[in-house]
Amino acid sequence: MFSALRDVFRLPDLKSKILFVLGILFVFRLGAHIPTPGVDAKAMASLFEQGGVLGLFDLFAGGALRRFSIFALGVTPYINASIVMQLLAVVVPAIEKMQKEGEEGRRKITQYTRVLAILFATIQAVGMVLWLKSMNIIYVSGVSVLVAVITLVAGSIAVMWLGEMISDHGIGNGISLLIFAGIVVRVPESVVRTFVLLRAGEMNFLTLIIAGVIMIVVIAGCIILQEGQRRLPVRYAKRVIGNKIYGGQSTFIPLRVNSAGVIPIIFASSVLLFPTTIARFFSASFAQTISKVLSPSSPIYMILYVLLIIFFTYFYTAVVFNPIEVANNLKKYGGFIPGIRPGRPTADYIERVLSRVTLGGAIFLAVIALLPSLLTQMLGITTFYFGGTAVLIVVGVALETVQQIEAQLLMRHYEGLVRRKGKAGGILRL
């Protein structure tokens, strides 16, 4: 493991990518601590102590919302824009055509997503400033309101740009890594706060042990969910071309239990945050009512959260995996699934199996997302920060990034981070 980590920094291009990502994350965390002028910090802190959906909003902002910094909106506008564009691709033929145009089409969709993200950022910034102004938390008026809105929108654009820079010039998914950094940076604070509560007698040692066991179980479940797959056997018929024989091999099609990764969690959370943002354009009492109804601890929120996770799991799986295309490729190269006719029957069979596997993964994803929050509420742990959403994002992004680094190492004939050959020639998991 340590030799593999040493190999990472032996490769100049891989080393530069990792250092570039760390530099971008440093800039992101720096911006999260630059406050927007005119904010009453104490009133803002007391607002977040009340709990509710703001805590989840702050999760995606990496703590910037709690400070109401220039990066207070975080990546939420960009995520909302991505959701809308992907939904439009299903119903608008022109956008669907762009997706099939290769790199040029993707650039157009990315440009439209950016414009839509700026629109969402403007709506959220105006709603947030007016809402906080009505609660006497932010002291701005006249031109100052416009300056505050422009500052928040500019900060959101900067975060979007930082995420794209990581994706283009670094390693891993930029937006996911920014969310990952915002969650991980709060872990030391939560650990210190937990031990303070333990010493003060507000939390007993047994509760801490139970919470630790829950955390380990959920992390293990997240890893199993991310790595689990159903393998469909595939055989290739022998073909004689000239004097050579091709085919006759056996392989498999890996159908992942969770093909969508952490995207359903992020999308579902962002969708549930949007009504609260819109409500801030109205009276403070109406906004508080919506926030209470859509609080992460409310039954309505949990039901909607589960349904949206299942929906986005199926939706994103359909986006990234096309059974018809896979079946056509198998037929083109002489491959077939034993007992299934090539062509349309193969596509129907793959789709049927994928639907069942995805349902299990979606339900498991929803359970893991809700279980820690439910159990910590039952245990009465109010200040110990631990949620299934955060754990799923951290584990998913970490696994995805490690796999990309491992692929870079294996491509250059280095030993990977995750696997190592044993003396008997087998593969051992670390």
Coordinates of C-alpha atoms in Angstrom, one line a residue:
M1 CA 0.0 0.0 0.0
F2 CA 2.8 2.4 1.0
S3 CA 4.9 1.5 -2.0
A4 CA 1.8 2.2 -4.3
L5 CA 1.4 5.6 -2.7
R6 CA 5.1 6.3 -3.3
D7 CA 4.6 5.3 -6.9
V8 CA 1.8 7.9 -7.3
F9 CA 4.3 10.7 -6.7
R10 CA 7.0 9.1 -8.9
L11 CA 4.9 9.8 -12.0
P12 CA 5.3 13.5 -12.9
D13 CA 2.0 13.9 -14.7
L14 CA 0.0 12.1 -12.0
K15 CA 1.8 14.0 -9.2
S16 CA 1.0 17.3 -10.9
K17 CA -2.7 16.4 -11.3
I18 CA -3.0 15.5 -7.6
L19 CA -1.1 18.7 -6.5
F20 CA -3.4 20.7 -8.8
V21 CA -6.5 19.2 -7.2
L22 CA -5.1 20.0 -3.7
G23 CA -4.4 23.6 -4.8
I24 CA -7.9 24.0 -6.1
L25 CA -9.4 22.6 -2.9
F26 CA -7.3 25.0 -0.9
V27 CA -8.7 27.9 -2.9
F28 CA -12.2 26.5 -2.4
R29 CA -11.8 26.3 1.4
L30 CA -10.2 29.8 1.5
G31 CA -13.2 31.3 -0.3
A32 CA -15.6 29.5 2.1
H33 CA -14.1 31.7 4.9
I34 CA -14.4 35.1 3.2
P35 CA -17.7 36.5 4.6
T36 CA -20.3 38.5 2.6
P37 CA -20.4 42.1 4.2
G38 CA -23.4 43.0 6.4
V39 CA -24.1 39.6 8.0
D40 CA -24.8 39.2 11.7
A41 CA -22.6 36.2 12.5
K42 CA -24.2 35.4 15.8
A43 CA -27.7 35.6 14.4
M44 CA -26.6 33.3 11.5
A45 CA -25.1 30.8 13.9
S46 CA -28.3 30.7 16.1
L47 CA -30.4 30.2 12.9
F48 CA -28.4 27.0 12.1
E49 CA -28.7 25.7 15.7
Q50 CA -32.4 25.4 15.0
G51 CA -31.6 22.6 12.6
G52 CA -33.8 21.8 9.6
V53 CA -33.0 21.8 5.9
L54 CA -30.4 24.5 6.2
G55 CA -27.9 22.0 7.7
L56 CA -28.2 19.9 4.5
F57 CA -27.9 23.0 2.4
D58 CA -24.7 23.8 4.3
L59 CA -23.4 20.3 3.7
F60 CA -23.2 20.9 -0.1
A61 CA -21.7 24.4 0.5
G62 CA -18.9 23.0 2.7
G63 CA -19.8 25.1 5.7
A64 CA -19.8 28.3 3.6
L65 CA -23.5 28.9 4.1
R66 CA -23.2 28.9 7.9
R67 CA -20.7 31.7 7.5
F68 CA -22.6 33.3 4.6
S69 CA -19.3 33.5 2.7
I70 CA -18.9 34.4 -1.0
F71 CA -19.2 30.7 -1.7
A72 CA -22.4 30.3 0.3
L73 CA -24.4 28.9 -2.7
G74 CA -21.8 26.2 -3.3
V75 CA -22.4 23.7 -6.1
T76 CA -26.1 23.5 -5.6
P77 CA -27.1 25.8 -8.6
Y78 CA -24.8 23.8 -10.9
I79 CA -26.3 20.5 -9.6
N80 CA -29.9 21.8 -10.2
A81 CA -28.9 22.9 -13.7
S82 CA -27.4 19.5 -14.4
I83 CA -30.6 17.8 -13.2
V84 CA -32.8 19.9 -15.5
M85 CA -30.6 19.4 -18.5
Q86 CA -30.6 15.6 -18.1
L87 CA -34.3 15.6 -17.6
L88 CA -34.7 17.7 -20.8
A89 CA -32.5 15.3 -22.7
V90 CA -35.2 12.7 -22.2
V91 CA -38.1 14.8 -23.5
V92 CA -36.4 17.3 -25.9
P93 CA -35.1 15.6 -29.1
A94 CA -32.7 18.4 -29.9
I95 CA -30.9 18.0 -26.6
E96 CA -30.9 14.2 -27.0
K97 CA -29.3 14.7 -30.4
M98 CA -26.6 16.8 -28.9
Q99 CA -25.7 14.0 -26.5
K100 CA -25.0 11.7 -29.5
E101 CA -22.9 14.3 -31.3
G102 CA -19.8 13.4 -29.4
E103 CA -17.4 16.0 -27.9
E104 CA -19.0 18.9 -29.8
G105 CA -22.5 18.0 -28.5
R106 CA -21.2 17.7 -24.9
R107 CA -19.6 21.1 -25.1
K108 CA -22.9 22.6 -26.1
I109 CA -24.8 20.9 -23.3
T110 CA -22.1 22.0 -20.8
Q111 CA -22.5 25.6 -22.0
Y112 CA -26.3 25.5 -21.6
T113 CA -25.8 24.0 -18.2
R114 CA -23.6 26.9 -17.2
V115 CA -26.1 29.4 -18.3
L116 CA -28.9 27.6 -16.5
A117 CA -26.7 27.4 -13.3
I118 CA -26.2 31.1 -13.4
L119 CA -30.0 31.6 -13.6
F120 CA -30.6 29.2 -10.6
A121 CA -27.8 30.9 -8.7
T122 CA -29.4 34.3 -9.2
I123 CA -32.8 33.0 -8.0
Q124 CA -31.3 31.4 -5.0
A125 CA -29.2 34.5 -4.2
V126 CA -32.1 36.9 -4.4
G127 CA -34.3 34.6 -2.3
M128 CA -31.6 34.0 0.3
V129 CA -30.7 37.7 0.7
L130 CA -34.3 38.9 1.0
W131 CA -35.1 36.1 3.5
L132 CA -32.2 36.8 5.7
K133 CA -33.0 40.6 5.5
S134 CA -36.5 40.0 6.6
M135 CA -35.1 38.1 9.7
N136 CA -32.6 40.9 10.4
I137 CA -29.7 38.6 9.9
I138 CA -28.2 40.5 7.0
Y139 CA -28.1 44.3 7.1
V140 CA -28.3 45.5 3.5
S141 CA -30.6 47.9 1.7
G142 CA -30.9 49.5 -1.8
V143 CA -27.7 49.0 -3.8
S144 CA -26.2 46.8 -1.0
V145 CA -28.8 44.2 -1.8
L146 CA -27.7 44.1 -5.4
V147 CA -24.0 43.9 -4.4
A148 CA -24.8 41.0 -2.1
V149 CA -26.7 39.1 -4.8
I150 CA -23.9 39.7 -7.4
T151 CA -21.3 38.6 -4.8
L152 CA -23.2 35.3 -4.2
V153 CA -23.7 34.7 -7.9
A154 CA -20.1 35.4 -8.7
G155 CA -19.0 33.0 -5.9
S156 CA -21.3 30.3 -7.3
I157 CA -19.8 30.8 -10.8
A158 CA -16.3 30.6 -9.3
V159 CA -17.1 27.3 -7.5
M160 CA -18.5 26.0 -10.8
W161 CA -15.3 27.0 -12.6
L162 CA -13.1 25.4 -9.9
G163 CA -15.0 22.1 -10.3
E164 CA -14.6 22.1 -14.0
M165 CA -10.9 22.9 -13.7
I166 CA -10.5 19.8 -11.5
S167 CA -12.4 17.6 -14.0
D168 CA -10.4 18.9 -17.0
H169 CA -6.9 19.2 -15.5
G170 CA -6.9 17.2 -12.3
I171 CA -8.2 13.7 -11.4
G172 CA -11.7 12.8 -10.3
N173 CA -15.0 14.5 -10.7
G174 CA -14.5 18.2 -9.8
I175 CA -18.0 18.9 -8.4
S176 CA -18.0 15.7 -6.4
L177 CA -14.6 16.4 -4.9
L178 CA -15.7 19.9 -3.8
I179 CA -18.6 18.4 -2.0
F180 CA -16.3 15.7 -0.6
A181 CA -13.8 18.4 0.7
G182 CA -16.7 20.3 2.3
I183 CA -17.8 17.3 4.2
V184 CA -14.4 15.9 5.3
V185 CA -13.2 19.3 6.6
R186 CA -15.9 19.2 9.2
V187 CA -14.9 15.8 10.6
P188 CA -12.2 17.0 13.0
E189 CA -14.6 19.6 14.4
S190 CA -17.3 17.0 15.0
V191 CA -14.8 14.6 16.7
V192 CA -13.6 17.4 19.0
R193 CA -17.2 18.4 19.8
T194 CA -18.1 14.8 20.5
F195 CA -15.3 14.3 23.1
V196 CA -16.2 17.7 24.7
L197 CA -19.8 16.4 25.1
L198 CA -18.4 13.1 26.5
R199 CA -16.2 14.9 29.1
A200 CA -19.1 17.2 30.0
G201 CA -21.4 14.2 30.7
E202 CA -23.9 15.2 28.0
M203 CA -23.1 12.0 26.1
N204 CA -22.4 8.6 27.7
F205 CA -19.7 6.2 26.5
L206 CA -22.1 3.5 25.5
T207 CA -23.9 5.9 23.1
L208 CA -20.6 6.8 21.6
I209 CA -19.7 3.1 21.0
I210 CA -23.1 2.5 19.4
A211 CA -22.7 5.5 17.2
G212 CA -19.2 4.3 16.2
V213 CA -20.5 0.8 15.4
I214 CA -23.3 2.3 13.3
M215 CA -20.8 4.4 11.4
I216 CA -18.6 1.4 10.6
V217 CA -21.5 -0.7 9.4
V218 CA -22.8 2.1 7.2
I219 CA -19.3 2.7 5.7
A220 CA -19.0 -1.0 5.0
G221 CA -22.5 -1.1 3.4
C222 CA -21.6 1.9 1.2
I223 CA -18.4 0.1 0.0
I224 CA -20.4 -3.1 -0.7
L225 CA -23.0 -1.0 -2.6
Q226 CA -20.4 0.8 -4.7
E227 CA -18.4 -2.3 -5.6
G228 CA -21.3 -4.9 -5.9
Q229 CA -22.2 -6.1 -9.4
R230 CA -24.1 -8.9 -11.2
R231 CA -22.0 -10.6 -13.9
L232 CA -23.8 -11.8 -17.0
P233 CA -21.8 -14.5 -18.8
V234 CA -21.0 -13.9 -22.4
R235 CA -19.5 -16.2 -25.0
Y236 CA -18.0 -15.5 -28.4
A237 CA -18.5 -17.9 -31.3
K238 CA -15.4 -19.0 -33.2
R239 CA -14.8 -17.3 -36.5
V240 CA -12.3 -18.2 -39.2
I241 CA -10.8 -15.2 -41.0
G242 CA -8.1 -16.2 -43.4
N243 CA -5.8 -18.6 -41.7
K244 CA -6.7 -17.4 -38.2
I245 CA -9.4 -18.4 -35.7
Y246 CA -11.0 -15.6 -33.7
G247 CA -13.5 -15.9 -30.8
G248 CA -14.2 -18.9 -28.7
Q249 CA -13.6 -16.9 -25.5
S250 CA -15.8 -16.4 -22.4
T251 CA -16.3 -13.1 -20.6
F252 CA -19.0 -11.3 -18.7
I253 CA -21.0 -8.0 -18.7
P254 CA -20.7 -6.4 -15.2
L255 CA -24.1 -4.9 -14.2
R256 CA -23.3 -2.7 -11.1
V257 CA -25.7 -2.7 -8.2
N258 CA -25.3 1.1 -8.1
S259 CA -24.4 2.3 -11.5
A260 CA -25.3 5.9 -10.7
G261 CA -22.9 6.2 -7.8
V262 CA -23.6 9.1 -5.5
I263 CA -25.5 11.1 -8.1
P264 CA -29.0 10.0 -6.9
I265 CA -28.2 11.2 -3.3
I266 CA -26.9 14.6 -4.6
F267 CA -29.8 15.1 -7.0
A268 CA -32.5 14.1 -4.5
S269 CA -31.1 16.4 -1.9
S270 CA -30.8 19.3 -4.3
V271 CA -34.4 18.9 -5.5
L272 CA -35.7 18.9 -1.9
L273 CA -33.7 22.1 -1.2
F274 CA -35.1 24.0 -4.1
P275 CA -38.7 24.5 -2.7
T276 CA -37.2 26.0 0.4
T277 CA -35.2 28.5 -1.7
I278 CA -38.4 29.5 -3.7
A279 CA -40.3 29.9 -0.4
R280 CA -37.9 32.6 0.7
F281 CA -39.4 35.0 -1.9
F282 CA -42.5 35.1 0.2
S283 CA -43.1 35.9 3.9
A284 CA -40.7 34.7 6.6
S285 CA -43.5 32.6 8.2
F286 CA -44.2 30.8 5.0
A287 CA -40.5 30.1 4.5
Q288 CA -40.2 28.7 8.0
T289 CA -43.3 26.5 7.4
I290 CA -41.8 25.0 4.3
S291 CA -38.4 24.6 6.0
K292 CA -40.2 22.7 8.8
V293 CA -42.2 20.5 6.5
L294 CA -39.0 19.7 4.5
S295 CA -36.8 19.3 7.5
P296 CA -34.6 16.2 7.2
S297 CA -36.2 14.8 10.3
S298 CA -39.8 15.1 9.1
P299 CA -41.7 12.1 7.7
I300 CA -42.7 13.9 4.5
Y301 CA -39.0 14.7 3.8
M302 CA -38.0 11.1 4.4
I303 CA -40.7 9.7 2.1
L304 CA -39.9 12.2 -0.7
Y305 CA -36.2 11.6 -0.2
V306 CA -36.6 7.8 -0.6
L307 CA -38.8 8.2 -3.7
L308 CA -36.4 10.7 -5.4
I309 CA -33.4 8.5 -4.7
I310 CA -35.1 5.5 -6.3
F311 CA -36.2 7.7 -9.3
F312 CA -32.8 9.2 -9.9
T313 CA -31.1 5.8 -9.5
Y314 CA -33.2 4.4 -12.3
F315 CA -33.0 7.6 -14.3
Y316 CA -29.2 8.0 -14.2
T317 CA -28.6 4.2 -14.8
A318 CA -30.7 4.6 -18.0
V319 CA -28.5 7.5 -19.0
V320 CA -25.2 5.8 -18.5
F321 CA -26.1 2.2 -19.6
N322 CA -28.0 1.4 -22.8
P323 CA -29.0 -2.3 -23.1
I324 CA -29.9 -2.0 -26.8
E325 CA -26.5 -0.7 -27.6
V326 CA -24.8 -3.4 -25.6
A327 CA -26.9 -6.1 -27.3
N328 CA -26.1 -4.7 -30.8
N329 CA -22.3 -4.7 -30.0
L330 CA -22.5 -8.3 -28.8
K331 CA -24.3 -9.3 -32.0
K332 CA -21.8 -7.4 -34.2
Y333 CA -18.8 -9.2 -32.7
G334 CA -20.3 -12.6 -32.5
G335 CA -21.0 -12.6 -28.8
F336 CA -24.1 -14.0 -27.0
I337 CA -25.5 -14.7 -23.6
P338 CA -26.0 -18.5 -23.2
G339 CA -29.6 -19.4 -23.6
I340 CA -30.6 -16.0 -25.0
R341 CA -31.1 -15.2 -28.7
P342 CA -28.9 -12.3 -30.0
G343 CA -30.4 -9.0 -30.8
R344 CA -33.6 -7.7 -29.2
P345 CA -34.1 -10.7 -26.9
T346 CA -30.7 -10.1 -25.5
A347 CA -31.5 -6.4 -24.9
D348 CA -34.8 -7.3 -23.2
Y349 CA -33.0 -9.8 -21.0
I350 CA -30.2 -7.3 -20.0
E351 CA -32.8 -4.6 -19.3
R352 CA -34.9 -7.0 -17.1
V353 CA -31.9 -8.1 -15.1
L354 CA -30.6 -4.5 -14.8
S355 CA -34.0 -3.4 -13.6
R356 CA -34.0 -5.9 -10.7
V357 CA -30.4 -5.2 -9.8
T358 CA -31.0 -1.5 -9.8
L359 CA -34.1 -1.8 -7.6
G360 CA -32.2 -3.6 -5.0
G361 CA -29.4 -1.0 -5.2
A362 CA -31.8 1.9 -5.1
I363 CA -33.6 0.6 -2.0
F364 CA -30.2 -0.2 -0.3
L365 CA -29.1 3.3 -1.2
A366 CA -32.2 4.9 0.4
V367 CA -31.9 2.7 3.5
I368 CA -28.2 3.7 4.1
A369 CA -29.1 7.4 3.5
L370 CA -31.8 7.4 6.2
L371 CA -30.6 4.7 8.7
P372 CA -27.9 6.7 10.4
S373 CA -30.1 9.8 10.8
L374 CA -32.9 7.7 12.2
L375 CA -30.7 5.9 14.7
T376 CA -28.8 9.0 15.8
Q377 CA -32.2 10.6 16.5
M378 CA -33.2 7.6 18.5
L379 CA -30.0 7.7 20.5
G380 CA -30.5 11.4 21.1
I381 CA -27.3 12.5 19.5
T382 CA -28.1 16.1 18.4
T383 CA -24.7 17.6 17.9
F384 CA -22.7 14.6 16.7
Y385 CA -22.6 15.1 13.0
F386 CA -23.2 11.8 11.1
G387 CA -25.6 11.3 8.3
G388 CA -26.0 8.7 5.6
T389 CA -25.9 11.3 2.9
A390 CA -22.5 12.5 3.9
V391 CA -21.1 9.0 4.3
L392 CA -22.4 7.9 0.9
I393 CA -20.9 10.9 -0.8
V394 CA -17.5 10.6 1.0
V395 CA -17.2 6.8 0.3
G396 CA -18.5 7.1 -3.2
V397 CA -16.2 9.9 -4.2
A398 CA -13.2 8.4 -2.4
L399 CA -13.6 5.0 -4.2
E400 CA -14.1 6.7 -7.6
T401 CA -11.0 8.9 -7.2
V402 CA -8.9 6.0 -6.0
Q403 CA -10.0 3.9 -8.9
Q404 CA -9.0 6.6 -11.3
I405 CA -5.6 6.9 -9.7
E406 CA -5.2 3.1 -9.8
A407 CA -6.1 3.1 -13.5
Q408 CA -3.3 5.7 -14.1
L409 CA -0.8 3.5 -12.2
L410 CA -1.8 0.2 -14.0
M411 CA -1.7 1.9 -17.4
R412 CA 2.0 2.8 -16.7
H413 CA 2.8 -0.7 -15.4
Y414 CA 2.8 0.2 -11.8
E415 CA 1.2 -1.7 -9.0
G416 CA -2.3 -0.4 -8.2
L417 CA -3.6 1.1 -4.9
V418 CA -6.4 -1.4 -4.3
R419 CA -5.0 -4.8 -5.4
R420 CA -1.8 -6.5 -5.0
K421 CA -0.6 -9.9 -6.2
G422 CA 0.2 -12.5 -3.6
K423 CA 2.9 -15.2 -3.7
A424 CA 0.6 -17.7 -5.2
G425 CA -0.3 -15.4 -8.0
G426 CA -3.7 -14.6 -6.7
I427 CA -5.3 -11.2 -6.1
L428 CA -5.6 -10.0 -2.6
R429 CA -7.8 -7.1 -1.5
L430 CA -6.3 -4.6 0.8

